[in-house]
Coordinates of C-alpha atoms in Angstrom, one line a residue:
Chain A
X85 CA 0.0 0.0 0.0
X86 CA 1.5 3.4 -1.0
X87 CA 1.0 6.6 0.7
X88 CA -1.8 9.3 -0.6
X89 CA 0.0 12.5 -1.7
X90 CA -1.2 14.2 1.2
X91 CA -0.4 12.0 3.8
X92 CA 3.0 11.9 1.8
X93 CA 3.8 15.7 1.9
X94 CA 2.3 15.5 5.6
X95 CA 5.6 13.2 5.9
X96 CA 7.9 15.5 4.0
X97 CA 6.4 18.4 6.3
X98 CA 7.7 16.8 9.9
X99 CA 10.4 14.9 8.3
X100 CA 12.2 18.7 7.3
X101 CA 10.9 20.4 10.4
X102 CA 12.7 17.2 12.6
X103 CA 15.7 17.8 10.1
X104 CA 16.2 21.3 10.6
X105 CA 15.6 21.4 14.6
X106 CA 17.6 17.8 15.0
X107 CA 20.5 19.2 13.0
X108 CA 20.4 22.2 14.8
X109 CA 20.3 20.4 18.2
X110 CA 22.6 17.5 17.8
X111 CA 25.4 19.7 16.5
X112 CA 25.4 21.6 19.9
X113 CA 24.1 18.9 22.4
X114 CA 26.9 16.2 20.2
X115 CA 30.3 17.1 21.6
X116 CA 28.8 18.1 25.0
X117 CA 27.2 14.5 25.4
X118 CA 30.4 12.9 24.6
X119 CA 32.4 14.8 27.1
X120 CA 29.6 13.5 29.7
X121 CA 29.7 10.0 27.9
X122 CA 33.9 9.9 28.2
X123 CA 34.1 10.9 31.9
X124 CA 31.5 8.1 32.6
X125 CA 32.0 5.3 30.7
X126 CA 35.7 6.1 29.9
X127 CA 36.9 7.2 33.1
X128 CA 33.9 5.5 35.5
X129 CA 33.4 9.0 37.1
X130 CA 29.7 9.0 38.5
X131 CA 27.2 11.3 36.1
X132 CA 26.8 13.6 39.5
X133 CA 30.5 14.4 39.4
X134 CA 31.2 14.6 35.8
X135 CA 27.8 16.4 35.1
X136 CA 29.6 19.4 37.6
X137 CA 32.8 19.4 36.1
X138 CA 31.7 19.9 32.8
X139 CA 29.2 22.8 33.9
X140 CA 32.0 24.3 35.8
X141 CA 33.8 24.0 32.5
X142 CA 31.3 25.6 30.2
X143 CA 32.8 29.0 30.2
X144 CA 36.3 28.7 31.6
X145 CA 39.1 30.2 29.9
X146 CA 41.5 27.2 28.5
X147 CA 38.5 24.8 28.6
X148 CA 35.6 26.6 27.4
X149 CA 33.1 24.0 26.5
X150 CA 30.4 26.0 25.4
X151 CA 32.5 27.5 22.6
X152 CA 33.6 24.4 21.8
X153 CA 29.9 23.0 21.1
X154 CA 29.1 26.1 19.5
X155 CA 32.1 25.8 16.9
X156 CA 30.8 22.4 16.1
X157 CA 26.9 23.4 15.9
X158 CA 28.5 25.7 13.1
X159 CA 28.4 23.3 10.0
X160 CA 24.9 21.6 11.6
X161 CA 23.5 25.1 11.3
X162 CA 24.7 25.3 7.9
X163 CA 23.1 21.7 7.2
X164 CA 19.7 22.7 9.1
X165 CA 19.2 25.7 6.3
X166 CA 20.0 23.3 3.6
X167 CA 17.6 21.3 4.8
X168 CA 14.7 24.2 5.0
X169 CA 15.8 25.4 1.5
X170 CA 16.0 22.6 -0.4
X171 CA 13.9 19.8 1.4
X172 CA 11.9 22.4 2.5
X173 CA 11.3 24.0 -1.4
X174 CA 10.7 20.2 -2.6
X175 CA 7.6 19.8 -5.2
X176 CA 5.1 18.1 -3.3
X177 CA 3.5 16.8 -6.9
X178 CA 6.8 15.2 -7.9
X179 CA 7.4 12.9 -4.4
X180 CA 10.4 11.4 -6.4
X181 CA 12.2 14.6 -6.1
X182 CA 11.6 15.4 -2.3
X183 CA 13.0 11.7 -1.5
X184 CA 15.6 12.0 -3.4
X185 CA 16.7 15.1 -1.8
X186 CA 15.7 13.8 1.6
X187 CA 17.9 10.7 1.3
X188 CA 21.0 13.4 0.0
X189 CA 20.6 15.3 3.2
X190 CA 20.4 12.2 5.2
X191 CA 23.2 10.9 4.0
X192 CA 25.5 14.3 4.6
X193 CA 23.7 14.5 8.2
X194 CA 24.7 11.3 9.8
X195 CA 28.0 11.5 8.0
X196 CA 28.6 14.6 9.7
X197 CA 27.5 13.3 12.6
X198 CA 29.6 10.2 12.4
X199 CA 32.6 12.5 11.6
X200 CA 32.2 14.8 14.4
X201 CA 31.8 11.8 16.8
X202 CA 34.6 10.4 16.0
X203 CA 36.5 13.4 16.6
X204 CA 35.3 14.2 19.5
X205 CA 35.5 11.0 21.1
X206 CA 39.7 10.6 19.8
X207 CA 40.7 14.1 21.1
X208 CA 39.1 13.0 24.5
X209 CA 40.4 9.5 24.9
X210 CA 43.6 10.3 23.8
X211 CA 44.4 13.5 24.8
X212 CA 47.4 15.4 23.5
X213 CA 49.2 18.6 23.4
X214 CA 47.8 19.6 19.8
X215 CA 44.6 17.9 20.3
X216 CA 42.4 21.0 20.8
X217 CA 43.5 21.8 17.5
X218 CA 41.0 19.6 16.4
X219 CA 38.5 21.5 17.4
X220 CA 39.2 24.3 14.9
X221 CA 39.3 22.4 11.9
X222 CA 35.9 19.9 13.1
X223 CA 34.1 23.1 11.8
X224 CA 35.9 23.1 8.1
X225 CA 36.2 19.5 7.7
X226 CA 32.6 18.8 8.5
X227 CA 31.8 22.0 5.5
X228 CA 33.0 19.5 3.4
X229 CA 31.3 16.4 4.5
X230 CA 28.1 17.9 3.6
X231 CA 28.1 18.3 -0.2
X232 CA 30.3 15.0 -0.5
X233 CA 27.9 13.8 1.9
X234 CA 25.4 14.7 0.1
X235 CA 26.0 14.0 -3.4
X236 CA 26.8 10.1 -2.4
X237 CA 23.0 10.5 -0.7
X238 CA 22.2 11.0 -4.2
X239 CA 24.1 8.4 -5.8
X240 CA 22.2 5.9 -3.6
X241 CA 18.7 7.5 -4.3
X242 CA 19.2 7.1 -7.4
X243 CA 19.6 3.4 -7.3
X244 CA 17.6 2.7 -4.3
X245 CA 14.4 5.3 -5.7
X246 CA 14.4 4.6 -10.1
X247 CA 12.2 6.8 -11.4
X248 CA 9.2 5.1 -12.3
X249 CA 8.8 4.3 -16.2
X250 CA 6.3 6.3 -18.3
Chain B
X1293 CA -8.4 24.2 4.4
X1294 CA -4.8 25.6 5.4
X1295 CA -2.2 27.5 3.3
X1296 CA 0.1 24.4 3.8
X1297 CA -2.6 21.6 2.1
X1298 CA -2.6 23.7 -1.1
X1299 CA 1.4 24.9 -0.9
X1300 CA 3.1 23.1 -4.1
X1301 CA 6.4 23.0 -2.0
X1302 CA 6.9 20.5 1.2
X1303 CA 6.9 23.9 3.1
X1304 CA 5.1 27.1 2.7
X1305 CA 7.0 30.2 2.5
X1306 CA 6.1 31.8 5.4
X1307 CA 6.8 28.5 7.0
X1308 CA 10.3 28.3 6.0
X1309 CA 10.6 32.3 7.4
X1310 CA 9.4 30.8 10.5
X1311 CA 12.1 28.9 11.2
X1312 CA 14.5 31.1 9.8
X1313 CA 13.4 33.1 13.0
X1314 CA 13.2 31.0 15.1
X1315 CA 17.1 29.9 14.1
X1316 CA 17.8 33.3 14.5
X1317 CA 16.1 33.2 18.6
X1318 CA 17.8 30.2 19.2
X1319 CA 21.4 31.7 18.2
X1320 CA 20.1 34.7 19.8
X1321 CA 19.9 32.8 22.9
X1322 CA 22.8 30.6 22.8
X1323 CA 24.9 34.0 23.0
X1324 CA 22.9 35.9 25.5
X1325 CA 23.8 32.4 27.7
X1326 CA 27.2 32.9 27.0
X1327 CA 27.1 36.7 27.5
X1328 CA 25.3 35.9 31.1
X1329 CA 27.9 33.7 32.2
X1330 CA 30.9 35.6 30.9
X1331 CA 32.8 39.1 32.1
X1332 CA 31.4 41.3 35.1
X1333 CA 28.2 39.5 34.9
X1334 CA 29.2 36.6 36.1
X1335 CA 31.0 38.0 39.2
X1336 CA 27.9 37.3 41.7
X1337 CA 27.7 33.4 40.6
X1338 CA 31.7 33.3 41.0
X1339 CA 32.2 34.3 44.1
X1340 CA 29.0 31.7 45.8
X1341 CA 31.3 29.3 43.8
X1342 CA 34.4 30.5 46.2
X1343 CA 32.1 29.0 48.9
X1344 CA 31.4 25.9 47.6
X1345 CA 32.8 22.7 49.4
X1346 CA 34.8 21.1 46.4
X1347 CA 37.9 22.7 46.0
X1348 CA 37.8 21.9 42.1
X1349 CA 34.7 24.7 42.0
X1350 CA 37.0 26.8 44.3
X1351 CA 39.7 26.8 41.4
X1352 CA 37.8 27.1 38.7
X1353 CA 35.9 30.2 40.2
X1354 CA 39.1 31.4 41.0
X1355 CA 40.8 31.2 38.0
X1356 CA 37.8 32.8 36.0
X1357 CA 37.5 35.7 38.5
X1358 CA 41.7 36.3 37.6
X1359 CA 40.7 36.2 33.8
X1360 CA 37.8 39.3 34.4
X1361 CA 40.4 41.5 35.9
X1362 CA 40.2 44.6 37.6
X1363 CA 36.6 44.4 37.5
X1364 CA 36.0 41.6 39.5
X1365 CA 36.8 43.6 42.7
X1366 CA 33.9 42.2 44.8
X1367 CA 35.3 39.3 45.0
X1368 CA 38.6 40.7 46.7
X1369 CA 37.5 39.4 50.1
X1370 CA 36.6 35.7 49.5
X1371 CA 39.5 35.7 46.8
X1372 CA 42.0 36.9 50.1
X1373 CA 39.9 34.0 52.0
X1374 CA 40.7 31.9 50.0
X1375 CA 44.4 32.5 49.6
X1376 CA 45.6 32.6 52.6
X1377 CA 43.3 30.1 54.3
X1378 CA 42.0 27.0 52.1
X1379 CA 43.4 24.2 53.1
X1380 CA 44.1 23.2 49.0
X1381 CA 47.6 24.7 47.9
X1382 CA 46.1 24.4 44.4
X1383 CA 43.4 26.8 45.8
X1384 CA 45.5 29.0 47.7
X1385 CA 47.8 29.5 44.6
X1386 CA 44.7 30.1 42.1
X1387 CA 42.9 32.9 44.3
X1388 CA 46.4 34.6 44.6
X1389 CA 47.0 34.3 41.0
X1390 CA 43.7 35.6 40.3
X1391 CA 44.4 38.4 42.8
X1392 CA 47.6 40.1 41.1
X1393 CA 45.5 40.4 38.4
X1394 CA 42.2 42.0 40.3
X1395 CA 44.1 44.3 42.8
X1396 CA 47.9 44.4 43.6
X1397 CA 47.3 45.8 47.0
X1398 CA 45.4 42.5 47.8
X1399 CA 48.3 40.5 45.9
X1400 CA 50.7 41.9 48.1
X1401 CA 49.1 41.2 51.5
X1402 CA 48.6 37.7 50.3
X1403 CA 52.7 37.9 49.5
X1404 CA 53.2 39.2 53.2
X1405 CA 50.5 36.5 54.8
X1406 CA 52.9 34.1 53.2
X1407 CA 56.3 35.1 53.9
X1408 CA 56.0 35.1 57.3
X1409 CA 55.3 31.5 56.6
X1410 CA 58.4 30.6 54.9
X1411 CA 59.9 30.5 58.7
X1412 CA 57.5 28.0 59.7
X1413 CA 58.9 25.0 61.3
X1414 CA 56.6 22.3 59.1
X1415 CA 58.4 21.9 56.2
X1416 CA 55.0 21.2 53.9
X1417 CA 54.0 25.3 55.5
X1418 CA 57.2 26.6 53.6
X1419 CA 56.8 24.5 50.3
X1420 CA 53.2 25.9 50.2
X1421 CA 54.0 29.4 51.0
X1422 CA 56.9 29.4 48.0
X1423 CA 54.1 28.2 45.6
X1424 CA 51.5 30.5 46.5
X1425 CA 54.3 33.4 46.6
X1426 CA 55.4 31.9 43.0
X1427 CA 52.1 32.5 42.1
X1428 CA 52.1 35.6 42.6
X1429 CA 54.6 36.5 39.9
X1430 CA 56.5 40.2 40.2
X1431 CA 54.2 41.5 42.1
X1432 CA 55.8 39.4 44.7
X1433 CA 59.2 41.0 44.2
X1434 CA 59.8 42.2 47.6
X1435 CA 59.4 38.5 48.7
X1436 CA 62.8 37.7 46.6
X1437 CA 64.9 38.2 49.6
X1438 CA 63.4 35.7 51.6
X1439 CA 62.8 33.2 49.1
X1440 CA 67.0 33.5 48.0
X1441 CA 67.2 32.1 51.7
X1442 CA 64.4 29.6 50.7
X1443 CA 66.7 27.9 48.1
X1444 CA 69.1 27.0 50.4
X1445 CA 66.5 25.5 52.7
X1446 CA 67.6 21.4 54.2
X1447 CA 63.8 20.2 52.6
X1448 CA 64.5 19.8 49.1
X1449 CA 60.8 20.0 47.8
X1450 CA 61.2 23.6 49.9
X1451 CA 64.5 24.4 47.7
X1452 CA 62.6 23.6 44.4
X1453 CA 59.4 25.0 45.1
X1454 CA 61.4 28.5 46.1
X1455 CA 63.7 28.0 42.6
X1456 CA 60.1 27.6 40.7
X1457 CA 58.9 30.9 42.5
X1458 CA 61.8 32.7 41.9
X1459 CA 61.5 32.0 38.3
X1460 CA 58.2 32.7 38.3
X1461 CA 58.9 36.1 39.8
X1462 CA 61.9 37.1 37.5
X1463 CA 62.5 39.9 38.7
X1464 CA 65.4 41.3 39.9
X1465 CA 67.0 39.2 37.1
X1466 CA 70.5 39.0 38.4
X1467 CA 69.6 37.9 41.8
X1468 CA 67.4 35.1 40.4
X1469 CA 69.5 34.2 37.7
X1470 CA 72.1 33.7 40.5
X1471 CA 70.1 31.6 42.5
X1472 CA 68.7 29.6 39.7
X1473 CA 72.2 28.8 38.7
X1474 CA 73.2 27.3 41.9
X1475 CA 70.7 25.5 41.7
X1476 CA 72.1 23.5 38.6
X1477 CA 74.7 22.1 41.3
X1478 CA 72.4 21.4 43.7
X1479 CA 72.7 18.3 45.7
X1480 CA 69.1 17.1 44.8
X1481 CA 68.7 15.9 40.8
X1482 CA 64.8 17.7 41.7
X1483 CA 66.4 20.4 42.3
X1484 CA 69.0 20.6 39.5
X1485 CA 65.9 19.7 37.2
X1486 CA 63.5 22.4 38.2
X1487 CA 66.8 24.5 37.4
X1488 CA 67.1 24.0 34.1
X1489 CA 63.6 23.9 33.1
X1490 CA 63.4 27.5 34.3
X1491 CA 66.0 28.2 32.0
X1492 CA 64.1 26.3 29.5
X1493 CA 61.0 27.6 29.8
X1494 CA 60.4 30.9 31.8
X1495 CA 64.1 32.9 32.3
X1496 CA 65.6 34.9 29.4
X1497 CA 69.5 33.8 28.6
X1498 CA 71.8 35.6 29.7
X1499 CA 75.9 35.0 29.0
X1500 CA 76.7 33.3 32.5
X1501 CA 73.4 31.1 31.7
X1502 CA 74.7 30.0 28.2
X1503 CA 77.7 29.3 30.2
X1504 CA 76.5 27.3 33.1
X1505 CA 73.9 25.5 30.4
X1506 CA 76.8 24.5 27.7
X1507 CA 78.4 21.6 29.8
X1508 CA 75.1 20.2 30.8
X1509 CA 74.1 19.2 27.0
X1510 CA 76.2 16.3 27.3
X1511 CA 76.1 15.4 31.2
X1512 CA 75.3 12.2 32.3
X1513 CA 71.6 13.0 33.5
X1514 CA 69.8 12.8 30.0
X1515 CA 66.5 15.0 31.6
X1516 CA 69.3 17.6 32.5
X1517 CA 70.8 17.5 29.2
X1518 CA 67.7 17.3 27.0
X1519 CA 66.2 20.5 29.0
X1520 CA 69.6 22.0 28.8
X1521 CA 69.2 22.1 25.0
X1522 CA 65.9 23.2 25.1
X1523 CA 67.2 26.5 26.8
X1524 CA 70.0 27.0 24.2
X1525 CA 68.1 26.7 21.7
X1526 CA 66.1 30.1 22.8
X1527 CA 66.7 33.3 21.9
X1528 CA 70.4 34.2 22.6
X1529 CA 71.6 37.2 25.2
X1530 CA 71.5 40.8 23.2
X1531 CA 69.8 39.0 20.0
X1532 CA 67.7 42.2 18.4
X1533 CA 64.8 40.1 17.0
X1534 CA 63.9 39.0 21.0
X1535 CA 63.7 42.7 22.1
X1536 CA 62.2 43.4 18.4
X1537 CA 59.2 41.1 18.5
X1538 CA 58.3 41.2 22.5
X1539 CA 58.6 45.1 21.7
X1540 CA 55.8 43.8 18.9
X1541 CA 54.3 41.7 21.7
X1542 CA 53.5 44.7 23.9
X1543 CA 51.2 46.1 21.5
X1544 CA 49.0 43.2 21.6
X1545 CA 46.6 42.4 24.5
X1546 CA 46.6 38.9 24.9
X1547 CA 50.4 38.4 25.4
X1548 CA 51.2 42.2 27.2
X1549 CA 51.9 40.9 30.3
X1550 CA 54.4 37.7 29.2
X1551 CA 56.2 40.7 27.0
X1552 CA 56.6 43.1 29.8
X1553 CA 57.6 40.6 32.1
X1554 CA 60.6 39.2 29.6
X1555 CA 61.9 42.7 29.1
X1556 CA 62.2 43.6 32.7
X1557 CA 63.9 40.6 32.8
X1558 CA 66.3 41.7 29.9
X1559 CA 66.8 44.9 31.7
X1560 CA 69.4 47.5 30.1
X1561 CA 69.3 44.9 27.1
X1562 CA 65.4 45.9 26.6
X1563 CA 66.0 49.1 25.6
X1564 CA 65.1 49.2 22.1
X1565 CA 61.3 48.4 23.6
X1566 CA 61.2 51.1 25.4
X1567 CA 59.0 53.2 22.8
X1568 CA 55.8 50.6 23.2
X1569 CA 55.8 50.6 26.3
X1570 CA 55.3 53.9 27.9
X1571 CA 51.6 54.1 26.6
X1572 CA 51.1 51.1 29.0
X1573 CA 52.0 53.7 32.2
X1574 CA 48.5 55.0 31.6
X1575 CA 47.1 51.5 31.1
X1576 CA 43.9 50.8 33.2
X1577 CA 45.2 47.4 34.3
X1578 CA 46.9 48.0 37.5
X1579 CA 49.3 44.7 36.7
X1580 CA 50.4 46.3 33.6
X1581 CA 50.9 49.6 34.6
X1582 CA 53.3 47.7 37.3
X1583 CA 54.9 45.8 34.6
X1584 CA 55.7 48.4 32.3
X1585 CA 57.3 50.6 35.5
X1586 CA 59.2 47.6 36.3
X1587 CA 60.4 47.0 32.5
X1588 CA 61.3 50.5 32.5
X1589 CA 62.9 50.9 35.6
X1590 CA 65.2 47.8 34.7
X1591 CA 66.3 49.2 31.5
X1592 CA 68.2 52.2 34.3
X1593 CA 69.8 54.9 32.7
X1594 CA 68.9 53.2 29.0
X1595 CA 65.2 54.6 29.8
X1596 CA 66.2 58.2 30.6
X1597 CA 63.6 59.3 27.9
X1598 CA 61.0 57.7 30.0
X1599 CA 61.5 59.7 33.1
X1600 CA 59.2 62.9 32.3
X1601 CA 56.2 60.2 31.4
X1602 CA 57.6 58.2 34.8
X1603 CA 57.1 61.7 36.8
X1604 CA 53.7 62.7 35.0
X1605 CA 52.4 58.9 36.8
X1606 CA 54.0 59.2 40.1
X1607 CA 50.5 60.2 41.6
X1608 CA 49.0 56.9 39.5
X1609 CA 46.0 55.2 41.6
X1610 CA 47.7 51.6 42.7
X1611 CA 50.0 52.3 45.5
X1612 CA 51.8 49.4 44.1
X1613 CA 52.5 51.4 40.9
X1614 CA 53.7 54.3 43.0
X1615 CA 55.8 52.5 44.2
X1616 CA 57.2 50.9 41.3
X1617 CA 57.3 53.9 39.0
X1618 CA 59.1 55.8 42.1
X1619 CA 61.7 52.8 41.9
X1620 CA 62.2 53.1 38.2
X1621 CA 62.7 57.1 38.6
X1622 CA 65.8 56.0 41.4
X1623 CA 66.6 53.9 39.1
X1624 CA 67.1 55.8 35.8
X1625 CA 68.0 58.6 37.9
X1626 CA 71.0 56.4 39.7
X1627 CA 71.7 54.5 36.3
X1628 CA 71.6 51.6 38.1
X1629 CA 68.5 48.6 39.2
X1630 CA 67.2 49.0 42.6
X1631 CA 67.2 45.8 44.3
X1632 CA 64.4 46.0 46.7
X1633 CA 66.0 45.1 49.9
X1634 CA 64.2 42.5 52.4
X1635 CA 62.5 43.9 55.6
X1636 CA 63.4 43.1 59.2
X1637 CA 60.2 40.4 58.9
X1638 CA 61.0 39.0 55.4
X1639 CA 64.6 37.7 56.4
X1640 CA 64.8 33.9 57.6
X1641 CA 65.8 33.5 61.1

């Protein structure tokens, strides 16, 4: 049984309103849950304790935890108003195109995502002297995640989604 | 029926403005957070932190209340508090640190609370009073004297801890120098290490260090040697580019108080810098107004221009400054460094 067109766009609607605020979200909230995750299940520090340190860290010069998150929410924020622009400006009439485009994003998102992770999680459990460093370039390398990202997204839509013959 | 059931797109125009705005609100908020939490504002939260019961909150607080500056003066009180009575050195050495940067005077009697300490009988009283007085930096100059006896103290922890404040103080350079030096032949290889990684990492060379340092690149001790190299391989005694590029460094915020501290370390050899600093006399950080007095006064009669601009801040706000500017007057004036000389209650018994 296939969807009706409205029920369809109804989809597409909550699909690129949960895109936009869960990009937005998980690009801040990411690093910051990992820095919780590491000092608990890395370094068996109860949540209590770990849960302080890290607010006490939020805003302390040398540590400064909440520009950290911010400097990774960066390229999420970019990804949320790709999402809005071009999920969001999707012909409903054509559902091909908006799935096509919603796999695309998908695929840039959790590559991002699995990027930024990754990052996060190596600077933490193996700290070094240039590890911060990291943290500057997270923002750049994840810019270019999104179209490549993106553009494999494609690839697979286009295999996974043919368009259906005349 | 609603505008979005008829839209041709997955979202309506205005819809898309929507969230546009609300992106905008939410960025909007993320930086009034941060602007909440950050500067002055924060000052009230900070100091209920200097209360708390875990002494990693006591830090932390104390470290941010250092970075706000001058305008964190409320917290003066529990900062002194905490200086001179937590029982954590690590807390007692952040609040003093964060002091010399909120209010010398309050820096000072923190470096007074403490040297009266360094004749205490308990040998883990003195290490803690030479850290917190290391802390300090050169506002804790006139606490040289007493730490020079420090170095020769029978606890070696006591001996490096008093060659790491000493350092960390830097100035006057050739009393310290001196002190660091015998230290390289100390009797303890702690000791002798905490030498040479002054030399390494927080003293300018001079030519008797270059000396000492030379041998010690192929001693036995490979730590020794390795940190040896390390300090060779810094900027040589009387090389121009040094003097050129912390000159360069004085101009810029972040790294003014570093550059200032290096040159009065230099002394007469700083005097090419002497044109970027005397705009920091009027500065409206006390700690740099001290700093550039004390670079200046070091240079001695190489700063003779400065003296007219010296005299116009003899009346500056910070006794502390006063004091230091009227130092670097004798000094030009005499040609030579004053050496503050220790008082009847800063020599060891």
């Amino acid at each position: 049984m296939t969807a009706t067109e409205p029920e369809m766009s109804t989809r597409l609607r909550v699909l690129t309103r949960l895109g936009f605020w869960g990009s937005l979200l998980a690009g801040l909230l990411l690093p910051w849950t990992i820095m919780l995750s590491v000092d608990i299940f890395v370094r068996h520090i109860p949540f209590a304790r770990a849960w302080r340190s890290f607010s006490l860290h939020l805003f302390t010069p040398g540590y400064n935890f909440f520009l950290i998150g911010v400097l990774t929410a960066v390229p999420f924020v970019v990804l949320a108003v790709v999402i809005l622009l071009h999920l969001g400006t999707a012909p409903v009439q054509h559902a091909l195109v908006p799935r096509r485009r919603a796999l695309g994003l998908a695929c840039a998102g959790l590559g991002m995502l699995a990027h930024a992770g990754r990052t996060h999680a190596e600077v933490l459990i193996h700290p070094d002297a240039q590890g911060a460093l990291a943290y500057l370039y997270l923002p750049i390398v994840l810019l270019a995640i999104l179209p490549v990202g993106y553009g494999l997204g494609r690839i697979l839509a286009t295999m996974l989604l043919p368009r259906p013959s005349a | 029926m609603t505008s979005s059931s008829i839209s041709s797109t997955v979202l309506t125009a205005h819809e898309i403005k929507r969230h546009l705005l609300g992106l905008i609100l939410f960025i909007g908020l993320l930086g009034l957070w941060y602007w909440l939490s950050t500067g002055t504002r924060a000052v009230p939260t900070l100091i209920e932190m200097l209360q708390d019961d875990d002494p990693s909150t006591r830090i932390v607080a104390a470290e941010q209340l250092g970075q706000i500056g001058p305008a964190a003066q409320a917290a003066v009180p529990s900062l002194l508090a905490q200086a001179m009575r937590d029982g954590s050195q690590h807390a007692n050495t952040t609040a003093a640190g964060a002091l010399k940067s909120i209010k010398l005077s309050a820096a000072r009697q923190v470096m007074t609370h403490f040297i009266a300490r360094l004749h205490n009988p308990d040998a883990q009283q003195r290490r803690t009073a030479c850290a917190v007085l290391g802390s300090l930096g050169p506002i804790a100059k006139p606490a040289v004297p007493a730490l020079l006896a420090m170095a020769q103290d029978a606890d070696e922890l006591v001996r490096r801890n008093a060659l790491m404040a000493l350092a960390s103080i830097g100035i006057p350079s050739p009393l310290i120098t001196a002190a660091l030096l015998d230290g390289l032949r100390d009797s303890s290889s702690l000791v002798r290490q905490t030498a040479v990684t002054q030399f390494a990492f927080t003293v300018p060379l001079t030519q008797p260090i270059v000396a000492a340092l030379t041998p010690l690149q192929e001693g036995p001790d490979k730590a020794i040697a390795t940190l040896a190299r390390s300090a060779l391989d810094k900027p040589k005694p009387g090389d121009a580019t040094q003097i050129e590029s912390l000159g360069m460094m004085v101009q810029h915020s972040p790294a003014r108080d570093y550059a200032l501290h290096q040159l009065a370390q230099l002394g007469p050899a700083a005097g090419e810098a002497l044109l970027p600093i005397l705009p920091l006399l009027g500065d409206e950080q006390p700690l740099i107004r001290y700093l550039a007095s004390e670079a200046i006064g070091a240079m001695g009669a190489a700063a003779k221009p400065a003296l007219q601009r010296l005299q116009e801040r003899m009346q500056d706000s910070d006794p502390v400054v006063r004091e230091a500017i009227a130092d670097a007057v004798a000094s030009i004036e005499s040609g030579t460094t004053v050496v503050t000389e220790p008082s009847a209650h800063e020599t060891h018994p």
